[in-house]
Amino acid sequence: MMRRATAILNEARKSVKGSKILVLGVAYKRDTGDTRESPALDVIRLLQEEGASVKFHDPHASSLRRESGTVLERTPLTPRGLREADVVIIVTDPSD
């Protein structure tokens, strides 16, 4: 997923560092709020380590607790937020 996001940004002549990335669906399984062992945690961590500004939205998870103890709060899903993102990554798709 990191390689794909990097390739998309490179095509737009942008680097991961400083890019705005929106991650959709951070729960381990669709339609739950359980984020333990979610692949989204690794995706977000890797993107942040590369210098990206990462936000997330999941209708079932209001926040993410990182291994470092920091908490990332859910951002509203709005047309403006989608437009402002350099890349949108869907990790766990909802059924609705």
PDB file of C-alpha atoms in Angstrom:
ATOM      1  CA  MET A   1       0.000   0.000   0.000  1.00  0.00           C
ATOM      2  CA  MET A   2       2.889   2.346   0.796  1.00  0.00           C
ATOM      3  CA  ARG A   3       4.441   1.714  -2.619  1.00  0.00           C
ATOM      4  CA  ARG A   4       1.147   2.424  -4.362  1.00  0.00           C
ATOM      5  CA  ALA A   5       0.569   5.655  -2.410  1.00  0.00           C
ATOM      6  CA  THR A   6       4.149   6.758  -3.117  1.00  0.00           C
ATOM      7  CA  ALA A   7       3.732   6.005  -6.821  1.00  0.00           C
ATOM      8  CA  ILE A   8       0.497   7.997  -7.008  1.00  0.00           C
ATOM      9  CA  LEU A   9       2.139  10.954  -5.289  1.00  0.00           C
ATOM     10  CA  ASN A  10       5.209  10.706  -7.539  1.00  0.00           C
ATOM     11  CA  GLU A  11       2.974  10.811 -10.613  1.00  0.00           C
ATOM     12  CA  ALA A  12       1.583  14.099  -9.269  1.00  0.00           C
ATOM     13  CA  ARG A  13       5.165  15.321  -8.621  1.00  0.00           C
ATOM     14  CA  LYS A  14       4.708  15.187  -4.851  1.00  0.00           C
ATOM     15  CA  SER A  15       6.564  13.354  -2.130  1.00  0.00           C
ATOM     16  CA  VAL A  16       5.038  11.540   0.820  1.00  0.00           C
ATOM     17  CA  LYS A  17       6.680  14.082   3.104  1.00  0.00           C
ATOM     18  CA  GLY A  18       4.249  16.951   3.544  1.00  0.00           C
ATOM     19  CA  SER A  19       1.405  15.243   1.677  1.00  0.00           C
ATOM     20  CA  LYS A  20      -2.113  15.168   3.096  1.00  0.00           C
ATOM     21  CA  ILE A  21      -3.401  11.624   3.276  1.00  0.00           C
ATOM     22  CA  LEU A  22      -6.861  10.507   4.311  1.00  0.00           C
ATOM     23  CA  VAL A  23      -7.265   6.900   5.470  1.00  0.00           C
ATOM     24  CA  LEU A  24     -10.795   5.510   5.308  1.00  0.00           C
ATOM     25  CA  GLY A  25     -11.767   2.508   7.402  1.00  0.00           C
ATOM     26  CA  VAL A  26      -9.431   1.805  10.294  1.00  0.00           C
ATOM     27  CA  ALA A  27     -11.281  -1.040  12.023  1.00  0.00           C
ATOM     28  CA  TYR A  28      -9.883  -4.558  11.954  1.00  0.00           C
ATOM     29  CA  LYS A  29     -13.101  -5.828  10.342  1.00  0.00           C
ATOM     30  CA  ARG A  30     -15.803  -3.951   8.493  1.00  0.00           C
ATOM     31  CA  ASP A  31     -18.654  -2.444  10.467  1.00  0.00           C
ATOM     32  CA  THR A  32     -16.926  -2.701  13.856  1.00  0.00           C
ATOM     33  CA  GLY A  33     -15.086  -0.187  16.008  1.00  0.00           C
ATOM     34  CA  ASP A  34     -12.336  -2.660  16.897  1.00  0.00           C
ATOM     35  CA  THR A  35      -9.035  -1.216  15.705  1.00  0.00           C
ATOM     36  CA  ARG A  36      -6.768  -3.718  17.489  1.00  0.00           C
ATOM     37  CA  GLU A  37      -4.410  -5.368  14.992  1.00  0.00           C
ATOM     38  CA  SER A  38      -5.886  -3.331  12.150  1.00  0.00           C
ATOM     39  CA  PRO A  39      -3.622  -3.024   9.098  1.00  0.00           C
ATOM     40  CA  ALA A  40      -4.537   0.672   9.096  1.00  0.00           C
ATOM     41  CA  LEU A  41      -2.356   1.191  12.178  1.00  0.00           C
ATOM     42  CA  ASP A  42       0.754   0.146  10.246  1.00  0.00           C
ATOM     43  CA  VAL A  43      -0.269   2.160   7.188  1.00  0.00           C
ATOM     44  CA  ILE A  44      -0.747   5.313   9.266  1.00  0.00           C
ATOM     45  CA  ARG A  45       2.490   4.767  11.193  1.00  0.00           C
ATOM     46  CA  LEU A  46       4.542   4.260   8.019  1.00  0.00           C
ATOM     47  CA  LEU A  47       3.042   7.309   6.328  1.00  0.00           C
ATOM     48  CA  GLN A  48       3.672   9.479   9.369  1.00  0.00           C
ATOM     49  CA  GLU A  49       7.242   8.200   9.637  1.00  0.00           C
ATOM     50  CA  GLU A  50       7.728   9.384   6.045  1.00  0.00           C
ATOM     51  CA  GLY A  51       6.436  12.844   6.994  1.00  0.00           C
ATOM     52  CA  ALA A  52       2.863  12.701   5.723  1.00  0.00           C
ATOM     53  CA  SER A  53       0.019  14.494   7.457  1.00  0.00           C
ATOM     54  CA  VAL A  54      -2.466  11.662   8.035  1.00  0.00           C
ATOM     55  CA  LYS A  55      -6.117  11.913   8.993  1.00  0.00           C
ATOM     56  CA  PHE A  56      -8.623   9.089   9.214  1.00  0.00           C
ATOM     57  CA  HIS A  57     -12.338   8.516   9.062  1.00  0.00           C
ATOM     58  CA  ASP A  58     -14.275   5.447  10.110  1.00  0.00           C
ATOM     59  CA  PRO A  59     -17.933   5.663  11.096  1.00  0.00           C
ATOM     60  CA  HIS A  60     -17.383   2.998  13.772  1.00  0.00           C
ATOM     61  CA  ALA A  61     -14.126   4.251  15.346  1.00  0.00           C
ATOM     62  CA  SER A  62     -13.944   7.704  16.897  1.00  0.00           C
ATOM     63  CA  SER A  63     -10.235   7.543  17.729  1.00  0.00           C
ATOM     64  CA  LEU A  64      -7.082   5.470  17.332  1.00  0.00           C
ATOM     65  CA  ARG A  65      -4.628   4.823  20.141  1.00  0.00           C
ATOM     66  CA  ARG A  66      -1.118   4.455  18.770  1.00  0.00           C
ATOM     67  CA  GLU A  67       1.589   2.245  20.301  1.00  0.00           C
ATOM     68  CA  SER A  68       3.340   5.448  21.362  1.00  0.00           C
ATOM     69  CA  GLY A  69       0.286   6.297  23.469  1.00  0.00           C
ATOM     70  CA  THR A  70      -0.811   9.180  21.272  1.00  0.00           C
ATOM     71  CA  VAL A  71      -4.414   9.328  20.169  1.00  0.00           C
ATOM     72  CA  LEU A  72      -5.538  10.242  16.664  1.00  0.00           C
ATOM     73  CA  GLU A  73      -9.105  11.543  16.529  1.00  0.00           C
ATOM     74  CA  ARG A  74     -11.490  10.779  13.656  1.00  0.00           C
ATOM     75  CA  THR A  75     -11.928  13.541  11.110  1.00  0.00           C
ATOM     76  CA  PRO A  76     -15.325  14.195   9.522  1.00  0.00           C
ATOM     77  CA  LEU A  77     -15.788  12.839   6.016  1.00  0.00           C
ATOM     78  CA  THR A  78     -16.668  15.861   3.899  1.00  0.00           C
ATOM     79  CA  PRO A  79     -16.379  16.753   0.227  1.00  0.00           C
ATOM     80  CA  ARG A  80     -13.857  19.439   1.167  1.00  0.00           C
ATOM     81  CA  GLY A  81     -11.734  16.957   3.133  1.00  0.00           C
ATOM     82  CA  LEU A  82     -11.710  14.580   0.174  1.00  0.00           C
ATOM     83  CA  ARG A  83     -10.688  17.379  -2.217  1.00  0.00           C
ATOM     84  CA  GLU A  84      -7.903  18.576   0.076  1.00  0.00           C
ATOM     85  CA  ALA A  85      -6.350  15.116   0.422  1.00  0.00           C
ATOM     86  CA  ASP A  86      -3.464  14.320  -1.910  1.00  0.00           C
ATOM     87  CA  VAL A  87      -4.301  10.611  -1.563  1.00  0.00           C
ATOM     88  CA  VAL A  88      -7.266   8.738  -0.096  1.00  0.00           C
ATOM     89  CA  ILE A  89      -6.574   5.171   1.035  1.00  0.00           C
ATOM     90  CA  ILE A  90      -9.401   2.752   1.793  1.00  0.00           C
ATOM     91  CA  VAL A  91      -8.139   0.140   4.245  1.00  0.00           C
ATOM     92  CA  THR A  92     -11.402  -1.373   5.529  1.00  0.00           C
ATOM     93  CA  ASP A  93     -14.486  -0.739   3.427  1.00  0.00           C
ATOM     94  CA  PRO A  94     -17.869  -0.428   5.160  1.00  0.00           C
ATOM     95  CA  SER A  95     -20.821  -2.487   3.965  1.00  0.00           C
ATOM     96  CA  ASP A  96     -23.033   0.594   3.592  1.00  0.00           C
TER      97      ASP A  96
END
